PDB file of N, CA, C and O in Angstrom:
ATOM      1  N   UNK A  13     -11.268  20.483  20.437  1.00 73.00           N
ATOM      2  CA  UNK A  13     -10.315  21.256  21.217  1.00 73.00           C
ATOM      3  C   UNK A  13      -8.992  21.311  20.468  1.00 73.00           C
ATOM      4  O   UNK A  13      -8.430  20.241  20.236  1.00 73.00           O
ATOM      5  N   UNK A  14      -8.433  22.460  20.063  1.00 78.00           N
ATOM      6  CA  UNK A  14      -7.526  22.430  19.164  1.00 78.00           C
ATOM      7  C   UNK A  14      -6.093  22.800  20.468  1.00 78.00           C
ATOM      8  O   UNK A  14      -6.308  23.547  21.423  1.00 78.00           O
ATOM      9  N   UNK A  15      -5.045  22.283  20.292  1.00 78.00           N
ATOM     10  CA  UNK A  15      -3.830  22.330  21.555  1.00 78.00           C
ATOM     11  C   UNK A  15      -2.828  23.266  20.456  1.00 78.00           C
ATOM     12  O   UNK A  15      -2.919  23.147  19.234  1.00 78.00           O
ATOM     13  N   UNK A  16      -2.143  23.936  20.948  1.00 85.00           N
ATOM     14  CA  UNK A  16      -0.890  25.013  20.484  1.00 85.00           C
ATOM     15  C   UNK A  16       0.207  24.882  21.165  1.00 85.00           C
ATOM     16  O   UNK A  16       0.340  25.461  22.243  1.00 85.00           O
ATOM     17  N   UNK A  17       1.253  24.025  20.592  1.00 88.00           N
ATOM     18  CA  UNK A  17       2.273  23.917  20.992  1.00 88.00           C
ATOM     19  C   UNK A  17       3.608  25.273  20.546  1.00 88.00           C
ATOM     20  O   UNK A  17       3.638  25.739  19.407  1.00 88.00           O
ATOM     21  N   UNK A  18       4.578  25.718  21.613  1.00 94.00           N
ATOM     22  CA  UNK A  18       5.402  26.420  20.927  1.00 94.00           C
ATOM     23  C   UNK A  18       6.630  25.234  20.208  1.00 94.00           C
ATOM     24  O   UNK A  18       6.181  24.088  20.191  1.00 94.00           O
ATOM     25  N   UNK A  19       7.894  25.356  19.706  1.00 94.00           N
ATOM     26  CA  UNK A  19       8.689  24.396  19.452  1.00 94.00           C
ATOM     27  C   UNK A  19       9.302  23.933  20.637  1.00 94.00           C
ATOM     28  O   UNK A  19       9.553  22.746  20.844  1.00 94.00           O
ATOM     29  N   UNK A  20       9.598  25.058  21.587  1.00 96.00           N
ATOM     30  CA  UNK A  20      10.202  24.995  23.002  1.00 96.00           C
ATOM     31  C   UNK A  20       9.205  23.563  23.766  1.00 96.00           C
ATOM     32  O   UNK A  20       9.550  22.383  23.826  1.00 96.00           O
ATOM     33  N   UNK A  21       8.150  24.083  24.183  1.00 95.00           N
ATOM     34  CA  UNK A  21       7.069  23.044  24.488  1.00 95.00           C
ATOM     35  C   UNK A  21       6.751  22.079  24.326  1.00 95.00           C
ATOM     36  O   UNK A  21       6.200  21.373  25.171  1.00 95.00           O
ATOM     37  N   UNK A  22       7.117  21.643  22.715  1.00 95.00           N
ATOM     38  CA  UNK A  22       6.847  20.362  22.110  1.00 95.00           C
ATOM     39  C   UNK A  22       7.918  19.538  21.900  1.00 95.00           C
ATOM     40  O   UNK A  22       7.771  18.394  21.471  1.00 95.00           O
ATOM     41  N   UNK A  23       9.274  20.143  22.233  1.00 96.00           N
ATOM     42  CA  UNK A  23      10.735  19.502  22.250  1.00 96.00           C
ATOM     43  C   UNK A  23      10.692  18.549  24.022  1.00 96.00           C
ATOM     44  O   UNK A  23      11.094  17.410  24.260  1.00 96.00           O
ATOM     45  N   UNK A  24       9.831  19.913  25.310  1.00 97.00           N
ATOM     46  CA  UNK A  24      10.082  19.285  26.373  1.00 97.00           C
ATOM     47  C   UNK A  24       8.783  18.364  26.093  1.00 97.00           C
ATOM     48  O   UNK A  24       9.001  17.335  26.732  1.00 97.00           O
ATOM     49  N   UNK A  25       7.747  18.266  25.553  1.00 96.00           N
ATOM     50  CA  UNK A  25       6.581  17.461  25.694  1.00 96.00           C
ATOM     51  C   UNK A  25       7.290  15.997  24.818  1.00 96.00           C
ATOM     52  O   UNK A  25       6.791  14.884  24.986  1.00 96.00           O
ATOM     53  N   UNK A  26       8.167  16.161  24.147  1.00 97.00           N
ATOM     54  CA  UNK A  26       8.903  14.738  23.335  1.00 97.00           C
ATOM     55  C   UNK A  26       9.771  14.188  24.390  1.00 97.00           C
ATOM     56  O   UNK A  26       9.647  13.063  24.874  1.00 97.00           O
ATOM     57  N   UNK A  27      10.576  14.982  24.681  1.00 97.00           N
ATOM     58  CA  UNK A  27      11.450  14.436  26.265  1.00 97.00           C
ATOM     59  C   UNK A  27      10.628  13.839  27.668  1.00 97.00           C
ATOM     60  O   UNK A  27      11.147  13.088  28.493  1.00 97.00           O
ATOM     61  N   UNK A  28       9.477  14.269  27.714  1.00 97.00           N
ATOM     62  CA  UNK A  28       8.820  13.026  28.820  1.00 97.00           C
ATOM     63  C   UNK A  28       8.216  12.414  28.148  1.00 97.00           C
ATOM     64  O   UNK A  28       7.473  11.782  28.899  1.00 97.00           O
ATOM     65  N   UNK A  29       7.957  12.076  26.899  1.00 97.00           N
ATOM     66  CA  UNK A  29       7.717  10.813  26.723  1.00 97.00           C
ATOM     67  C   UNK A  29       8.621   9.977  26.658  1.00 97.00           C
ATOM     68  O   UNK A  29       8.428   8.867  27.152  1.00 97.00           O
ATOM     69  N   UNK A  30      10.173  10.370  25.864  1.00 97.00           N
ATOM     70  CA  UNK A  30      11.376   9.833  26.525  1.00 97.00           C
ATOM     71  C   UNK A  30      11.532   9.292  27.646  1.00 97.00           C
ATOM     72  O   UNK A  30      11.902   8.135  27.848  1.00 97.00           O
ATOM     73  N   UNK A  31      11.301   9.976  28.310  1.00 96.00           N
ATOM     74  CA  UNK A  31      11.684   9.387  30.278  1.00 96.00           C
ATOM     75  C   UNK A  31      10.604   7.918  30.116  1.00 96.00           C
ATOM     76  O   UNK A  31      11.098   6.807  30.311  1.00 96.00           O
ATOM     77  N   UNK A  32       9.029   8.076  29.724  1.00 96.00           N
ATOM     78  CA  UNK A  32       8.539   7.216  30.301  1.00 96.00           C
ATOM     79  C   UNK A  32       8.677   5.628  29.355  1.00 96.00           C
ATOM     80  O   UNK A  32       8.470   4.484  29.760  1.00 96.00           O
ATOM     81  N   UNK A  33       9.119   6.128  27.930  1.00 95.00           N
ATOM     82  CA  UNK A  33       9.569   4.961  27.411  1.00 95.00           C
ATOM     83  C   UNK A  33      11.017   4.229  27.740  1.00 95.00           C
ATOM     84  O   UNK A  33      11.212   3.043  27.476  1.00 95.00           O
ATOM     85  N   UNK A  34      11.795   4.908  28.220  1.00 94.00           N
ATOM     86  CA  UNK A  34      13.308   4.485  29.085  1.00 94.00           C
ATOM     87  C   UNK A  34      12.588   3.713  30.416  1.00 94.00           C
ATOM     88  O   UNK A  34      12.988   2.696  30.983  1.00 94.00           O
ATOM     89  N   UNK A  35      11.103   4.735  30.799  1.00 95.00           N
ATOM     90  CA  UNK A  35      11.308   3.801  32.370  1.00 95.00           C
ATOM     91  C   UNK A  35      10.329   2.341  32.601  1.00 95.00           C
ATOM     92  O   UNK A  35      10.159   1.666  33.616  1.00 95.00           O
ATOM     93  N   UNK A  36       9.706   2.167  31.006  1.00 94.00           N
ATOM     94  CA  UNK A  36       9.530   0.932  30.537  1.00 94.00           C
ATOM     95  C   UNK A  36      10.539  -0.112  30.133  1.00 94.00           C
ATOM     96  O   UNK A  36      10.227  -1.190  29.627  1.00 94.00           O
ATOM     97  N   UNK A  37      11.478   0.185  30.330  1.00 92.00           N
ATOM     98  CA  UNK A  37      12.573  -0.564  29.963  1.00 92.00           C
ATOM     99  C   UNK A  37      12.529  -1.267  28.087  1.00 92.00           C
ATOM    100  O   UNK A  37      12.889  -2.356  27.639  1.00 92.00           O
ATOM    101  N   UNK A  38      12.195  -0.598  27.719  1.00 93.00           N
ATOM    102  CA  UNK A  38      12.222  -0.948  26.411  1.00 93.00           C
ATOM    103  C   UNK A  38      13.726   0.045  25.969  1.00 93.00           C
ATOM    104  O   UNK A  38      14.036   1.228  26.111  1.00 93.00           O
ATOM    105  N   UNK A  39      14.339  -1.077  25.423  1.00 93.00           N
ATOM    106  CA  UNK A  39      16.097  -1.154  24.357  1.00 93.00           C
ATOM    107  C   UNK A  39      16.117  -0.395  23.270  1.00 93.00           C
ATOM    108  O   UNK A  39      14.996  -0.286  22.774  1.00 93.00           O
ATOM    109  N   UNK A  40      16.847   0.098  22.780  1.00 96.00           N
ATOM    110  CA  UNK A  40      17.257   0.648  21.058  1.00 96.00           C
ATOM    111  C   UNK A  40      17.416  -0.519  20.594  1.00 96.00           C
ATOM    112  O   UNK A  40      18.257  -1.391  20.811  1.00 96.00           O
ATOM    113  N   UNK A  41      16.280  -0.437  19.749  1.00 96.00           N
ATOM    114  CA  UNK A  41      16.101  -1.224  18.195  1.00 96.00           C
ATOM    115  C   UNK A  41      14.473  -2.169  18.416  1.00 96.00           C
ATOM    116  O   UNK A  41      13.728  -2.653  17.565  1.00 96.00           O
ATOM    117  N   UNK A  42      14.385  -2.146  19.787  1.00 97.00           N
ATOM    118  CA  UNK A  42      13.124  -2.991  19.978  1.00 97.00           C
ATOM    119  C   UNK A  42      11.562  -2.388  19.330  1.00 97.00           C
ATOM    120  O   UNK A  42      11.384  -1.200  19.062  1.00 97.00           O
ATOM    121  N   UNK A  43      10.630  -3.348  19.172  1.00 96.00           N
ATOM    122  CA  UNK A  43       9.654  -2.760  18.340  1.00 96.00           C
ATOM    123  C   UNK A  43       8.646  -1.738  19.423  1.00 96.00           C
ATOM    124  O   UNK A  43       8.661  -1.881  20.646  1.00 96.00           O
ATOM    125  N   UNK A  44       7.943  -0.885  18.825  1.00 95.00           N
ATOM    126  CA  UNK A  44       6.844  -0.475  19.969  1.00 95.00           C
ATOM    127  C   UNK A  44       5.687  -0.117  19.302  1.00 95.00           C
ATOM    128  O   UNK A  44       5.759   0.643  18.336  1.00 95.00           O
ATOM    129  N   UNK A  45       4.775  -0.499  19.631  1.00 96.00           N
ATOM    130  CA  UNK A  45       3.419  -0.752  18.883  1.00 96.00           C
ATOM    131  C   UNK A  45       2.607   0.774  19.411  1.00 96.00           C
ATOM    132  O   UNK A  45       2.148   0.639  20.545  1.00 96.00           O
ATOM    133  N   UNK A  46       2.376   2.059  18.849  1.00 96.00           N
ATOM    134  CA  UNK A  46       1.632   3.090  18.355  1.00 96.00           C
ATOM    135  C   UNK A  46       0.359   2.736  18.144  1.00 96.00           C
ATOM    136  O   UNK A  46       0.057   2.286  17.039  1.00 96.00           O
ATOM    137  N   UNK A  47      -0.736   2.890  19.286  1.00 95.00           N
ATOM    138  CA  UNK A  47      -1.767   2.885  18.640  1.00 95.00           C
ATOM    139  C   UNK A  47      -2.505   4.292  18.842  1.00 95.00           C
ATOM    140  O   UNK A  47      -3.195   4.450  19.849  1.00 95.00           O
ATOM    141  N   UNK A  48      -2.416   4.957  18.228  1.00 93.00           N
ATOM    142  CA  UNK A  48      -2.780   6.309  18.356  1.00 93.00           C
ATOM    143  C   UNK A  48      -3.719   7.023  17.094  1.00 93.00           C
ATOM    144  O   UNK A  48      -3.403   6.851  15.917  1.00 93.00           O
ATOM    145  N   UNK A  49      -4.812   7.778  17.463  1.00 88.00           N
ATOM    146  CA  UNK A  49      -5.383   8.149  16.419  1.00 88.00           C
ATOM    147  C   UNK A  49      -4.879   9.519  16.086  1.00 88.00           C
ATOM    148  O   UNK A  49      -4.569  10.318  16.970  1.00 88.00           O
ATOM    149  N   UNK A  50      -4.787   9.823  14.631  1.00 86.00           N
ATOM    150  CA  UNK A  50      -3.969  10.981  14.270  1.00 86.00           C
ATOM    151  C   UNK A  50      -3.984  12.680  14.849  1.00 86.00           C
ATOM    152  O   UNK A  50      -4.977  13.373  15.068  1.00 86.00           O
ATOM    153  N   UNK A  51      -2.800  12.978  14.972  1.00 89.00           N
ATOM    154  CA  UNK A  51      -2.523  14.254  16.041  1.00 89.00           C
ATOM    155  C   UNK A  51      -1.130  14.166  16.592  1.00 89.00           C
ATOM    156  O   UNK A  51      -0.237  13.372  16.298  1.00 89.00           O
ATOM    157  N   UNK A  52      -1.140  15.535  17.787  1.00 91.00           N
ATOM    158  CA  UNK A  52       0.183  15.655  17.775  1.00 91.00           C
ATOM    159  C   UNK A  52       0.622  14.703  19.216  1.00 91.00           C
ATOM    160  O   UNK A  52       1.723  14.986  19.688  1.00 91.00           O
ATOM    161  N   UNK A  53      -0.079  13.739  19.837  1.00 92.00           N
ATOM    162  CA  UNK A  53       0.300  13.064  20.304  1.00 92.00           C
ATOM    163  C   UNK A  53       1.026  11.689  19.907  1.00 92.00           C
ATOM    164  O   UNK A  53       1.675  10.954  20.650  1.00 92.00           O
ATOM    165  N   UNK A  54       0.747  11.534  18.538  1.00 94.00           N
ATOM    166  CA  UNK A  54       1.185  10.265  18.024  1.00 94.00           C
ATOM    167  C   UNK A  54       2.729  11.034  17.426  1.00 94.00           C
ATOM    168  O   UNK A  54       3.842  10.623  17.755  1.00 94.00           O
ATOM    169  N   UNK A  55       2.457  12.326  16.405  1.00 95.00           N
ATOM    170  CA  UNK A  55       3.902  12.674  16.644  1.00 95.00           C
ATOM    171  C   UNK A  55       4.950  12.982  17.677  1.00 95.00           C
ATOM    172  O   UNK A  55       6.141  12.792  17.430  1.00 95.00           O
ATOM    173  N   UNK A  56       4.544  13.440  18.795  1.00 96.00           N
ATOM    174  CA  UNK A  56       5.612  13.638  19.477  1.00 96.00           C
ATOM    175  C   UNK A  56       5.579  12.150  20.227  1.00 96.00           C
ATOM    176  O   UNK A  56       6.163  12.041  21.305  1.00 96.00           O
ATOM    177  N   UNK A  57       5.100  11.355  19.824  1.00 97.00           N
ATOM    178  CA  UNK A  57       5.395  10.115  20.348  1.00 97.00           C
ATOM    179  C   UNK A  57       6.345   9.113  19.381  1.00 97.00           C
ATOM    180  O   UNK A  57       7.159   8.322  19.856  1.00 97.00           O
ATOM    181  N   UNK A  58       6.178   9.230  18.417  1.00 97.00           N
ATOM    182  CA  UNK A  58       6.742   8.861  17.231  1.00 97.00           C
ATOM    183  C   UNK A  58       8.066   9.245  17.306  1.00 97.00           C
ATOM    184  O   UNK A  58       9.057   8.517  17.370  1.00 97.00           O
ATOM    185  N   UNK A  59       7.973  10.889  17.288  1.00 97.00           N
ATOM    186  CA  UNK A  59       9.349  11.868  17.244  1.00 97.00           C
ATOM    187  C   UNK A  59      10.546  10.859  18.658  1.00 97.00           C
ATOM    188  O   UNK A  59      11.719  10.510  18.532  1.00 97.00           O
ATOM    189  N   UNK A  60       9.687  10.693  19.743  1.00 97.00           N
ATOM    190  CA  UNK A  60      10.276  10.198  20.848  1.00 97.00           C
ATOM    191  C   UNK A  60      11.227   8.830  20.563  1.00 97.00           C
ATOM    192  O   UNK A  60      12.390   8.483  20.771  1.00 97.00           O
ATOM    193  N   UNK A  61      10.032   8.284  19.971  1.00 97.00           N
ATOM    194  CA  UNK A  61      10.590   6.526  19.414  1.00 97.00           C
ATOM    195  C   UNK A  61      11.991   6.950  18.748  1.00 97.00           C
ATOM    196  O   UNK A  61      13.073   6.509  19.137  1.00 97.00           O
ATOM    197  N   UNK A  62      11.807   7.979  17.558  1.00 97.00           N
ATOM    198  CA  UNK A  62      12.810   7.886  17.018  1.00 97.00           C
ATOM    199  C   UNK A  62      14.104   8.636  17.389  1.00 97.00           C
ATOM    200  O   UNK A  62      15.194   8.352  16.895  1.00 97.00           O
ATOM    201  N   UNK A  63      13.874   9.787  18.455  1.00 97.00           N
ATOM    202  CA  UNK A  63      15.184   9.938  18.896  1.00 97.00           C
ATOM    203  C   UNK A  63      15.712   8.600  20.119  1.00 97.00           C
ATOM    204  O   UNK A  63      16.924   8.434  20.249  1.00 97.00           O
ATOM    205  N   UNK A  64      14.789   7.760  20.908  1.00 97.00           N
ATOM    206  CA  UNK A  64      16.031   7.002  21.340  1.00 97.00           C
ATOM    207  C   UNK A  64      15.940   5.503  20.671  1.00 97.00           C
ATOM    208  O   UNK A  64      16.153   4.485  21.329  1.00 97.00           O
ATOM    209  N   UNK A  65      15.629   5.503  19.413  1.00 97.00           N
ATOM    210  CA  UNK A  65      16.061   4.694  18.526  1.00 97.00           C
ATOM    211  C   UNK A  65      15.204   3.252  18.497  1.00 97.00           C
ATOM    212  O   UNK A  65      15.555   2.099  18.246  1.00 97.00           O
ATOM    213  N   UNK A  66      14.265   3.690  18.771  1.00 97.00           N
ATOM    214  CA  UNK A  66      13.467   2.205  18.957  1.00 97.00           C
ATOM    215  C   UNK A  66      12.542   2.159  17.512  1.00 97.00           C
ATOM    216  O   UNK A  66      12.563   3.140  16.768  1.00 97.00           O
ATOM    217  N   UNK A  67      11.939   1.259  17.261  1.00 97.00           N
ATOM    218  CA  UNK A  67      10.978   0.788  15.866  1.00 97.00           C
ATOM    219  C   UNK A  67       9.621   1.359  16.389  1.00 97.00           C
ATOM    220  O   UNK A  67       8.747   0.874  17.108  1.00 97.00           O
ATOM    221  N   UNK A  68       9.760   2.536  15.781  1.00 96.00           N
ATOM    222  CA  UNK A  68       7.716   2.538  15.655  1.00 96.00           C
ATOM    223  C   UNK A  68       6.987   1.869  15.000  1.00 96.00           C
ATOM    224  O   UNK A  68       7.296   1.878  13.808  1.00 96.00           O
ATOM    225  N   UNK A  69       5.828   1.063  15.335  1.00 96.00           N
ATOM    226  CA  UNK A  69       4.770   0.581  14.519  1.00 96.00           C
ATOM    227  C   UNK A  69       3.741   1.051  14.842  1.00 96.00           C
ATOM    228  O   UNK A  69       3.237   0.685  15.903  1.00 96.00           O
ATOM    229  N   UNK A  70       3.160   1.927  14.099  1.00 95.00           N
ATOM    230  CA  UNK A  70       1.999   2.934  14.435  1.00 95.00           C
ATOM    231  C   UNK A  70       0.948   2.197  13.340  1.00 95.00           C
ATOM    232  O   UNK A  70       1.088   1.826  12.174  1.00 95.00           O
ATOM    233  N   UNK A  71      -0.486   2.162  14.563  1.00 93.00           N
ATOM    234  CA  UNK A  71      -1.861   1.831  13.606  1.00 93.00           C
ATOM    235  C   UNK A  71      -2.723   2.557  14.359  1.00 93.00           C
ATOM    236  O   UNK A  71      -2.509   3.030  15.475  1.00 93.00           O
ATOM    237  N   UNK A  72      -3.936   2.640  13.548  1.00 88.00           N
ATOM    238  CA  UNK A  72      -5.015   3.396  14.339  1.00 88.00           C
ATOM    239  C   UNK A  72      -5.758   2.343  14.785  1.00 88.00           C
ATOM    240  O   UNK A  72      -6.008   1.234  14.312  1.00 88.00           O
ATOM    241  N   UNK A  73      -6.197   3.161  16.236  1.00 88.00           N
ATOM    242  CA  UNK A  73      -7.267   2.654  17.132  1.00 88.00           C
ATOM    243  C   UNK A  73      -8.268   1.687  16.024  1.00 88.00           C
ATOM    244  O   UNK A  73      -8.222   1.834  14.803  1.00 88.00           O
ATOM    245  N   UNK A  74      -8.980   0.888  16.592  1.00 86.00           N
ATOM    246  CA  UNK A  74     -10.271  -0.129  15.889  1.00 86.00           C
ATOM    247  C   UNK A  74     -10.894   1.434  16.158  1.00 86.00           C
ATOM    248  O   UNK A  74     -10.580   2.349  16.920  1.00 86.00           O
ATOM    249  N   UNK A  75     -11.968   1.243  15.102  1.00 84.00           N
ATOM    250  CA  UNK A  75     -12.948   2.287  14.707  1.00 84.00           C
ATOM    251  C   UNK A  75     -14.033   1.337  15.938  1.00 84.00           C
ATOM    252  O   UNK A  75     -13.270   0.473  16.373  1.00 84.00           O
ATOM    253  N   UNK A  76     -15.155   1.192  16.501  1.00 82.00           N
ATOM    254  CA  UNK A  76     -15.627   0.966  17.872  1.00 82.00           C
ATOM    255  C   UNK A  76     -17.005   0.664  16.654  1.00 82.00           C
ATOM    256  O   UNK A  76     -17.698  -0.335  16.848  1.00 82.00           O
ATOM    257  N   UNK A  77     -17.338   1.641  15.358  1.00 85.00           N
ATOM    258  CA  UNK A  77     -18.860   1.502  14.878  1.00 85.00           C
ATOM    259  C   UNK A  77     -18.518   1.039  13.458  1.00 85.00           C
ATOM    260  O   UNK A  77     -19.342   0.941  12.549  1.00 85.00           O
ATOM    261  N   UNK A  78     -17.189   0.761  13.367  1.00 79.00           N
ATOM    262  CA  UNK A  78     -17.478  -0.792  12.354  1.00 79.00           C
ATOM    263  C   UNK A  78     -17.877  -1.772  12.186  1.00 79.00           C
ATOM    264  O   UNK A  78     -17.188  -2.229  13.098  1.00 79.00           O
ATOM    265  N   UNK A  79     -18.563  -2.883  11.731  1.00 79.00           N
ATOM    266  CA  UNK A  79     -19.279  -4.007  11.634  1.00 79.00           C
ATOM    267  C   UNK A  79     -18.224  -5.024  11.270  1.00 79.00           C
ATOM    268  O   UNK A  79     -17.590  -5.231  10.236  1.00 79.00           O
ATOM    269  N   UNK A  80     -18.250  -5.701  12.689  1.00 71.00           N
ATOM    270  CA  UNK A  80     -17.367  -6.822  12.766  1.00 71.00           C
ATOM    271  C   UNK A  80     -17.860  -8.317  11.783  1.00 71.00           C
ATOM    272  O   UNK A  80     -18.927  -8.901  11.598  1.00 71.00           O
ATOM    273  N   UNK A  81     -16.542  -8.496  11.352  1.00 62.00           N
ATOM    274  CA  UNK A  81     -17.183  -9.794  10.157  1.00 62.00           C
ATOM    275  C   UNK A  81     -16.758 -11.069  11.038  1.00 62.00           C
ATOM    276  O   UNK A  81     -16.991 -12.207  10.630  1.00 62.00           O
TER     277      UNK A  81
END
């Protein structure tokens, strides 16, 4: 399923993720752990982190059909 954002759309789709990381109470400068597999949800989540100033640490999801050692 491919999603089409306009810039308009994807500026307000970065601003509620804003709201819901403010209404976690997480601070400017604190870390926030990204686990997102690649797409435009990890950017406009990312984009979010970094306009209200918090530390992204972005990794991808565990792969589920890797062979655990």
């Amino acid at each position: 399923m491919v999603i089409h954002y306009t810039w308009a759309e994807f500026h307000s789709y970065i601003a509620s993720i804003c709201l819901t990381i403010q209404a976690s109470e997480i601070k400017r400068g604190e870390n926030v752990l990204l686990i997102f597999p690649p797409g435009l949800d990890f950017t406009a989540t990312f984009m979010a982190c970094l306009k209200l100033g918090v530390i992204a640490v972005p990794v991808s999801p565990p792969d589920p059909f890797s062979p655990r050692v």
